[in-house]
PDB file of C-alpha atoms in Angstrom:
ATOM      1  CA  TYR A   1      19.472  17.554 -28.528  1.00 58.00           C
ATOM      2  CA  LYS A   2      17.429  20.941 -28.707  1.00 59.00           C
ATOM      3  CA  GLN A   3      20.322  22.073 -31.394  1.00 61.00           C
ATOM      4  CA  SER A   4      19.902  18.859 -33.237  1.00 59.00           C
ATOM      5  CA  LEU A   5      16.180  19.156 -33.474  1.00 55.00           C
ATOM      6  CA  ALA A   6      16.406  22.965 -34.262  1.00 54.00           C
ATOM      7  CA  ILE A   7      18.235  21.786 -37.462  1.00 54.00           C
ATOM      8  CA  LYS A   8      16.118  18.456 -38.130  1.00 62.00           C
ATOM      9  CA  PRO A   9      12.805  19.011 -36.037  1.00 67.00           C
ATOM     10  CA  ASP A  10      11.758  15.222 -37.356  1.00 72.00           C
ATOM     11  CA  TYR A  11      15.086  13.698 -35.808  1.00 71.00           C
ATOM     12  CA  ALA A  12      13.162  10.969 -33.645  1.00 86.00           C
ATOM     13  CA  ARG A  13      16.250   9.946 -31.552  1.00 86.00           C
ATOM     14  CA  ALA A  14      16.732  13.095 -30.312  1.00 88.00           C
ATOM     15  CA  HIS A  15      13.371  13.503 -29.242  1.00 90.00           C
ATOM     16  CA  TYR A  16      13.808   9.869 -27.790  1.00 93.00           C
ATOM     17  CA  GLN A  17      16.927  11.031 -25.781  1.00 91.00           C
ATOM     18  CA  MET A  18      15.231  14.189 -24.662  1.00 91.00           C
ATOM     19  CA  GLY A  19      12.336  11.971 -23.447  1.00 94.00           C
ATOM     20  CA  VAL A  20      14.880   9.587 -21.459  1.00 95.00           C
ATOM     21  CA  THR A  21      16.506  12.779 -19.744  1.00 94.00           C
ATOM     22  CA  PHE A  22      13.247  14.133 -18.994  1.00 95.00           C
ATOM     23  CA  GLU A  23      12.276  10.755 -17.343  1.00 96.00           C
ATOM     24  CA  VAL A  24      15.579  10.561 -15.171  1.00 95.00           C
ATOM     25  CA  LEU A  25      14.531  14.226 -14.105  1.00 96.00           C
ATOM     26  CA  LYS A  26      10.989  13.145 -13.130  1.00 96.00           C
ATOM     27  CA  ARG A  27       9.495  15.782 -15.607  1.00 96.00           C
ATOM     28  CA  TYR A  28       7.063  13.139 -16.703  1.00 97.00           C
ATOM     29  CA  GLU A  29       4.649  15.108 -18.703  1.00 96.00           C
ATOM     30  CA  GLU A  30       7.744  16.732 -20.922  1.00 95.00           C
ATOM     31  CA  ALA A  31       8.960  12.983 -21.232  1.00 97.00           C
ATOM     32  CA  ILE A  32       5.609  11.943 -22.395  1.00 97.00           C
ATOM     33  CA  ALA A  33       5.480  14.626 -24.994  1.00 96.00           C
ATOM     34  CA  ALA A  34       9.022  13.802 -26.338  1.00 95.00           C
ATOM     35  CA  PHE A  35       8.542  10.321 -26.425  1.00 96.00           C
ATOM     36  CA  GLN A  36       5.180  10.784 -28.515  1.00 96.00           C
ATOM     37  CA  LYS A  37       7.155  12.824 -30.973  1.00 93.00           C
ATOM     38  CA  ALA A  38       9.519  10.211 -31.436  1.00 94.00           C
ATOM     39  CA  VAL A  39       6.760   7.640 -31.987  1.00 94.00           C
ATOM     40  CA  GLN A  40       5.376  10.168 -34.334  1.00 94.00           C
ATOM     41  CA  TYR A  41       8.527  10.332 -36.750  1.00 92.00           C
ATOM     42  CA  GLU A  42       9.486   6.893 -35.971  1.00 93.00           C
ATOM     43  CA  PRO A  43       6.490   4.702 -35.534  1.00 94.00           C
ATOM     44  CA  GLN A  44       8.377   1.379 -35.783  1.00 94.00           C
ATOM     45  CA  ASN A  45      10.796   1.714 -32.881  1.00 94.00           C
ATOM     46  CA  VAL A  46       9.335  -0.334 -30.497  1.00 95.00           C
ATOM     47  CA  ARG A  47      11.642   0.697 -27.696  1.00 95.00           C
ATOM     48  CA  THR A  48      10.164   4.117 -27.903  1.00 96.00           C
ATOM     49  CA  HIS A  49       6.614   2.938 -27.781  1.00 96.00           C
ATOM     50  CA  TYR A  50       7.714   0.784 -24.409  1.00 97.00           C
ATOM     51  CA  ARG A  51       9.237   3.728 -22.741  1.00 96.00           C
ATOM     52  CA  LEU A  52       6.415   5.859 -23.387  1.00 97.00           C
ATOM     53  CA  GLY A  53       4.121   3.357 -21.751  1.00 97.00           C
ATOM     54  CA  GLU A  54       6.358   3.193 -18.926  1.00 97.00           C
ATOM     55  CA  VAL A  55       5.813   6.819 -18.231  1.00 97.00           C
ATOM     56  CA  LEU A  56       2.426   6.761 -18.970  1.00 98.00           C
ATOM     57  CA  LYS A  57       2.212   4.159 -16.003  1.00 97.00           C
ATOM     58  CA  THR A  58       4.197   6.318 -13.818  1.00 96.00           C
ATOM     59  CA  VAL A  59       1.762   9.030 -13.829  1.00 97.00           C
ATOM     60  CA  SER A  60      -1.308   6.712 -13.910  1.00 96.00           C
ATOM     61  CA  ARG A  61      -2.521   7.171 -17.313  1.00 97.00           C
ATOM     62  CA  LEU A  62      -3.328   3.486 -17.141  1.00 97.00           C
ATOM     63  CA  PRO A  63      -5.600   3.286 -20.029  1.00 97.00           C
ATOM     64  CA  GLU A  64      -3.050   5.176 -22.447  1.00 97.00           C
ATOM     65  CA  ALA A  65      -0.341   3.156 -20.938  1.00 98.00           C
ATOM     66  CA  GLU A  66      -2.065  -0.027 -21.946  1.00 98.00           C
ATOM     67  CA  ALA A  67      -2.697   1.072 -25.536  1.00 96.00           C
ATOM     68  CA  GLN A  68       1.052   2.357 -25.947  1.00 96.00           C
ATOM     69  CA  LEU A  69       2.545  -1.068 -24.665  1.00 97.00           C
ATOM     70  CA  LYS A  70      -0.154  -3.114 -26.691  1.00 97.00           C
ATOM     71  CA  ARG A  71       0.819  -0.712 -29.759  1.00 96.00           C
ATOM     72  CA  SER A  72       4.624  -1.975 -29.083  1.00 96.00           C
ATOM     73  CA  LEU A  73       3.431  -5.558 -29.415  1.00 97.00           C
ATOM     74  CA  THR A  74       2.259  -4.717 -32.783  1.00 96.00           C
ATOM     75  CA  VAL A  75       5.724  -3.599 -33.661  1.00 96.00           C
ATOM     76  CA  ASP A  76       7.450  -6.213 -32.182  1.00 97.00           C
ATOM     77  CA  PRO A  77       5.076  -9.212 -30.960  1.00 96.00           C
ATOM     78  CA  LYS A  78       8.046 -10.970 -29.287  1.00 96.00           C
ATOM     79  CA  TYR A  79       9.148  -8.105 -27.213  1.00 96.00           C
ATOM     80  CA  SER A  80       9.250  -9.332 -23.709  1.00 95.00           C
ATOM     81  CA  GLN A  81       9.623  -6.130 -21.647  1.00 95.00           C
ATOM     82  CA  SER A  82       6.422  -4.898 -22.968  1.00 97.00           C
ATOM     83  CA  MET A  83       4.978  -7.997 -21.826  1.00 98.00           C
ATOM     84  CA  VAL A  84       6.093  -7.956 -18.429  1.00 97.00           C
ATOM     85  CA  SER A  85       5.036  -4.220 -18.042  1.00 97.00           C
ATOM     86  CA  LEU A  86       1.655  -4.888 -19.398  1.00 98.00           C
ATOM     87  CA  GLY A  87       1.662  -8.082 -17.100  1.00 98.00           C
ATOM     88  CA  ASN A  88       2.470  -5.589 -14.037  1.00 97.00           C
ATOM     89  CA  LEU A  89      -0.394  -3.193 -15.172  1.00 98.00           C
ATOM     90  CA  TYR A  90      -2.780  -5.935 -14.866  1.00 98.00           C
ATOM     91  CA  VAL A  91      -1.912  -7.051 -11.681  1.00 98.00           C
ATOM     92  CA  SER A  92      -2.067  -3.508 -10.456  1.00 96.00           C
ATOM     93  CA  GLN A  93      -5.774  -3.776 -11.722  1.00 97.00           C
ATOM     94  CA  LYS A  94      -6.268  -7.363 -10.447  1.00 97.00           C
ATOM     95  CA  ARG A  95      -6.832  -8.757 -14.066  1.00 98.00           C
ATOM     96  CA  PHE A  96      -4.818 -11.670 -13.082  1.00 98.00           C
ATOM     97  CA  PRO A  97      -5.631 -13.934 -15.769  1.00 97.00           C
ATOM     98  CA  GLU A  98      -4.509 -11.639 -18.401  1.00 98.00           C
ATOM     99  CA  ALA A  99      -1.410 -10.698 -16.433  1.00 98.00           C
ATOM    100  CA  ILE A 100      -0.885 -14.456 -16.137  1.00 98.00           C
ATOM    101  CA  ALA A 101      -1.037 -14.465 -19.734  1.00 97.00           C
ATOM    102  CA  GLN A 102       1.574 -11.879 -20.456  1.00 98.00           C
ATOM    103  CA  PHE A 103       4.017 -13.079 -18.173  1.00 98.00           C
ATOM    104  CA  THR A 104       3.938 -16.552 -19.630  1.00 97.00           C
ATOM    105  CA  SER A 105       4.370 -15.600 -23.003  1.00 97.00           C
ATOM    106  CA  ALA A 106       7.392 -13.411 -21.902  1.00 97.00           C
ATOM    107  CA  ILE A 107       8.730 -16.466 -20.300  1.00 97.00           C
ATOM    108  CA  ALA A 108       8.018 -18.469 -23.400  1.00 97.00           C
ATOM    109  CA  ILE A 109      10.423 -15.798 -25.290  1.00 96.00           C
ATOM    110  CA  LYS A 110      12.821 -15.278 -22.886  1.00 94.00           C
ATOM    111  CA  ALA A 111      13.126 -18.015 -20.337  1.00 95.00           C
ATOM    112  CA  ASP A 112      16.011 -16.386 -18.099  1.00 95.00           C
ATOM    113  CA  PHE A 113      14.271 -13.000 -17.483  1.00 94.00           C
ATOM    114  CA  ALA A 114      13.822 -13.049 -13.690  1.00 96.00           C
ATOM    115  CA  ASP A 115      11.349 -10.018 -13.918  1.00 96.00           C
ATOM    116  CA  SER A 116       8.941 -12.065 -15.868  1.00 97.00           C
ATOM    117  CA  HIS A 117       9.115 -15.016 -13.128  1.00 98.00           C
ATOM    118  CA  LEU A 118       8.473 -12.725 -10.443  1.00 98.00           C
ATOM    119  CA  GLY A 119       5.804 -11.064 -12.164  1.00 98.00           C
ATOM    120  CA  LEU A 120       4.086 -14.339 -12.464  1.00 98.00           C
ATOM    121  CA  GLY A 121       4.609 -15.029  -9.101  1.00 98.00           C
ATOM    122  CA  ASN A 122       2.776 -11.406  -8.226  1.00 98.00           C
ATOM    123  CA  ALA A 123      -0.032 -12.496 -10.394  1.00 98.00           C
ATOM    124  CA  TYR A 124      -0.302 -15.841  -8.462  1.00 98.00           C
ATOM    125  CA  TYR A 125       0.172 -14.205  -5.106  1.00 98.00           C
ATOM    126  CA  ASN A 126      -2.220 -11.053  -5.244  1.00 97.00           C
ATOM    127  CA  ASP A 127      -4.746 -13.417  -6.443  1.00 97.00           C
ATOM    128  CA  LYS A 128      -4.149 -15.238  -3.033  1.00 97.00           C
ATOM    129  CA  LYS A 129      -3.059 -18.349  -4.665  1.00 97.00           C
ATOM    130  CA  TRP A 130       0.247 -18.858  -2.300  1.00 96.00           C
ATOM    131  CA  LEU A 131       1.582 -22.096  -3.227  1.00 98.00           C
ATOM    132  CA  GLU A 132       0.987 -21.190  -7.155  1.00 98.00           C
ATOM    133  CA  SER A 133       3.097 -18.200  -6.488  1.00 98.00           C
ATOM    134  CA  ILE A 134       5.962 -20.059  -4.971  1.00 98.00           C
ATOM    135  CA  PRO A 135       7.598 -21.901  -8.081  1.00 98.00           C
ATOM    136  CA  HIS A 136       7.714 -18.692  -9.968  1.00 98.00           C
ATOM    137  CA  TYR A 137       9.345 -16.540  -6.903  1.00 98.00           C
ATOM    138  CA  LYS A 138      12.021 -19.165  -6.767  1.00 98.00           C
ATOM    139  CA  LYS A 139      12.870 -19.155 -10.060  1.00 98.00           C
ATOM    140  CA  ALA A 140      13.147 -15.589 -10.024  1.00 98.00           C
ATOM    141  CA  THR A 141      15.573 -15.900  -7.081  1.00 98.00           C
ATOM    142  CA  GLU A 142      17.637 -18.650  -8.585  1.00 97.00           C
ATOM    143  CA  LEU A 143      17.854 -16.183 -11.807  1.00 98.00           C
ATOM    144  CA  SER A 144      18.981 -13.399  -9.767  1.00 97.00           C
ATOM    145  CA  PRO A 145      20.249 -14.459  -6.394  1.00 97.00           C
ATOM    146  CA  ASN A 146      21.426 -11.307  -5.170  1.00 97.00           C
ATOM    147  CA  TRP A 147      17.928  -9.538  -5.673  1.00 96.00           C
ATOM    148  CA  PRO A 148      16.342  -9.117  -2.091  1.00 97.00           C
ATOM    149  CA  THR A 149      12.795  -8.393  -3.714  1.00 96.00           C
ATOM    150  CA  GLY A 150      12.501 -11.928  -5.014  1.00 97.00           C
ATOM    151  CA  HIS A 151      13.748 -13.558  -1.630  1.00 98.00           C
ATOM    152  CA  LEU A 152      11.192 -11.148   0.046  1.00 98.00           C
ATOM    153  CA  TYR A 153       8.351 -12.193  -1.710  1.00 98.00           C
ATOM    154  CA  LEU A 154       9.279 -15.853  -1.987  1.00 98.00           C
ATOM    155  CA  ALA A 155       9.105 -15.765   2.089  1.00 98.00           C
ATOM    156  CA  ASP A 156       5.819 -13.888   2.204  1.00 98.00           C
ATOM    157  CA  ALA A 157       4.396 -16.830  -0.222  1.00 98.00           C
ATOM    158  CA  TYR A 158       5.775 -19.478   2.304  1.00 98.00           C
ATOM    159  CA  LEU A 159       4.098 -17.190   5.437  1.00 98.00           C
ATOM    160  CA  ASN A 160       0.947 -17.036   3.984  1.00 98.00           C
ATOM    161  CA  SER A 161       0.748 -20.564   2.943  1.00 97.00           C
ATOM    162  CA  LYS A 162       1.864 -21.540   6.792  1.00 98.00           C
ATOM    163  CA  GLN A 163       5.150 -22.659   5.853  1.00 98.00           C
ATOM    164  CA  TYR A 164       6.967 -20.914   8.512  1.00 98.00           C
ATOM    165  CA  ASN A 165      10.257 -22.910   9.212  1.00 98.00           C
ATOM    166  CA  THR A 166      10.625 -22.414   5.318  1.00 98.00           C
ATOM    167  CA  ALA A 167      10.131 -18.873   5.626  1.00 98.00           C
ATOM    168  CA  ILE A 168      12.512 -17.897   8.214  1.00 98.00           C
ATOM    169  CA  PRO A 169      15.865 -18.463   6.072  1.00 98.00           C
ATOM    170  CA  VAL A 170      14.510 -16.863   2.847  1.00 98.00           C
ATOM    171  CA  TYR A 171      13.671 -13.962   4.834  1.00 98.00           C
ATOM    172  CA  GLN A 172      17.185 -13.906   6.691  1.00 98.00           C
ATOM    173  CA  LYS A 173      18.620 -13.862   2.872  1.00 98.00           C
ATOM    174  CA  ALA A 174      16.530 -11.105   2.039  1.00 98.00           C
ATOM    175  CA  ILE A 175      17.775  -9.067   5.195  1.00 98.00           C
ATOM    176  CA  ALA A 176      21.501 -10.200   4.307  1.00 98.00           C
ATOM    177  CA  LEU A 177      21.097  -8.680   0.849  1.00 98.00           C
ATOM    178  CA  ASP A 178      19.397  -5.255   2.020  1.00 98.00           C
ATOM    179  CA  PRO A 179      19.626  -4.927   6.097  1.00 97.00           C
ATOM    180  CA  LYS A 180      17.511  -1.854   5.736  1.00 97.00           C
ATOM    181  CA  LEU A 181      14.554  -3.845   4.130  1.00 98.00           C
ATOM    182  CA  ALA A 182      11.766  -3.068   6.519  1.00 98.00           C
ATOM    183  CA  ASP A 183       9.183  -5.336   4.984  1.00 98.00           C
ATOM    184  CA  ALA A 184      11.553  -8.639   5.404  1.00 98.00           C
ATOM    185  CA  TYR A 185      11.698  -7.699   9.267  1.00 98.00           C
ATOM    186  CA  LEU A 186       8.084  -7.606   9.530  1.00 98.00           C
ATOM    187  CA  GLY A 187       7.493 -10.742   7.532  1.00 98.00           C
ATOM    188  CA  LEU A 188      10.113 -12.366   9.747  1.00 98.00           C
ATOM    189  CA  GLY A 189       8.367 -11.009  12.663  1.00 98.00           C
ATOM    190  CA  LEU A 190       5.266 -12.100  12.054  1.00 98.00           C
ATOM    191  CA  THR A 191       6.563 -15.791  11.027  1.00 98.00           C
ATOM    192  CA  TYR A 192       8.040 -15.689  14.428  1.00 98.00           C
ATOM    193  CA  VAL A 193       4.369 -14.768  16.064  1.00 97.00           C
ATOM    194  CA  ASN A 194       2.935 -17.568  14.113  1.00 97.00           C
ATOM    195  CA  LEU A 195       5.505 -19.907  15.666  1.00 97.00           C
ATOM    196  CA  ARG A 196       4.801 -18.446  19.022  1.00 96.00           C
ATOM    197  CA  ASN A 197       8.293 -17.211  19.361  1.00 96.00           C
ATOM    198  CA  LYS A 198       8.100 -14.142  21.244  1.00 96.00           C
ATOM    199  CA  PRO A 199      11.858 -13.382  21.659  1.00 96.00           C
ATOM    200  CA  GLU A 200      12.890 -13.853  17.954  1.00 97.00           C
ATOM    201  CA  ALA A 201       9.786 -11.638  17.033  1.00 97.00           C
ATOM    202  CA  GLN A 202      10.744  -9.025  19.645  1.00 97.00           C
ATOM    203  CA  LYS A 203      14.298  -9.108  17.994  1.00 97.00           C
ATOM    204  CA  GLN A 204      12.668  -8.097  14.738  1.00 98.00           C
ATOM    205  CA  LEU A 205      10.386  -5.542  16.185  1.00 97.00           C
ATOM    206  CA  THR A 206      13.725  -3.570  17.901  1.00 97.00           C
ATOM    207  CA  VAL A 207      15.115  -3.034  14.382  1.00 98.00           C
ATOM    208  CA  LEU A 208      11.726  -2.218  12.668  1.00 98.00           C
ATOM    209  CA  ASN A 209      11.439   0.690  15.324  1.00 97.00           C
ATOM    210  CA  LYS A 210      14.592   2.101  13.655  1.00 97.00           C
ATOM    211  CA  LEU A 211      13.423   1.389  10.168  1.00 97.00           C
ATOM    212  CA  ASP A 212       9.654   2.009   9.856  1.00 97.00           C
ATOM    213  CA  VAL A 213       7.341   3.057  12.921  1.00 96.00           C
ATOM    214  CA  GLU A 214       4.144   1.506  10.740  1.00 97.00           C
ATOM    215  CA  LYS A 215       5.654  -1.431  10.143  1.00 98.00           C
ATOM    216  CA  ALA A 216       6.629  -1.957  13.562  1.00 98.00           C
ATOM    217  CA  ALA A 217       3.282  -1.062  14.889  1.00 97.00           C
ATOM    218  CA  LYS A 218       1.531  -3.713  12.937  1.00 97.00           C
ATOM    219  CA  LEU A 219       4.123  -6.284  14.279  1.00 97.00           C
ATOM    220  CA  GLU A 220       3.466  -5.252  17.738  1.00 96.00           C
ATOM    221  CA  SER A 221      -0.070  -5.334  17.348  1.00 96.00           C
ATOM    222  CA  ASN A 222      -0.052  -8.912  16.239  1.00 97.00           C
ATOM    223  CA  MET A 223       2.753  -9.693  19.001  1.00 96.00           C
ATOM    224  CA  ALA A 224      -0.194  -8.980  21.594  1.00 93.00           C
ATOM    225  CA  VAL A 225      -1.424 -12.531  21.196  1.00 89.00           C
ATOM    226  CA  LEU A 226       1.877 -13.858  22.681  1.00 85.00           C
ATOM    227  CA  LYS A 227       2.226 -14.770  26.107  1.00 76.00           C
ATOM    228  CA  PRO A 228       4.696 -12.695  28.171  1.00 69.00           C
TER     229      PRO A 228
END
C-alpha cells in the first residue's frame, strides 16, 4: 500500500486497507490516521466512516466516534451497522432511549441481523428492564443459535427476572457452546443458589475455580446463605 500511495497519495482505498491492517495489529492511532486519510479522499464511502468510528470507540475517543458514526449515516441513512455501533455506544453511556432508537431503526432496515436484537436486549437489560429484554435476546438466539453470548444474556435476563427454572437450560446451552464461558457458570451457580440447590451450585463453583477465581469468589460468597 505504501508503494501505491507513493505513486498516488490520494488513493483512498490504499489508505483504507492500511487502516484495516493497523487495526488488526492493534496499532490504533495509526489506523485512525489512515482511515482519516481515506475519508478525506473519499468522503462518500460509508464503510470508511464506520470503521473509523469503530476504532475511535476502541480507544475511548467516544465523542469523536459518535460524530463519525453519525456522519456515516448522513452518507447512507440505512447503514444498519452504524446504527448498531451507535446503539452500543449509547448503552455504554447509559443513554438508553437513544440506544433503543438506534437498534429499533436497524431492525426495521434489516430484521435478521442478530446484533441489532442483542443490542436492543442489552439496552433494556442495562436499564434494569429485565422482562423487556427477554424477547429481544430470544430473537438474537433464534437468528444465531450457535452464539453463546446470546444464550448467556438471555439466561441472565431470566435470572434477574426470577425465572430460575427457565434460566437453567439456557445457561446450559451457553456452556455447551462454549465450555470455558465463566459468566455462564457463575449465572448458573447463582440460579441454583436462588433455588437453594447447594450441590448443583457447588458443581459450578468447582468449574469456576479453574476458569476465573474472581467469579468463583463471587459465587462462593453468595453460597454462604445455603445450609450445609
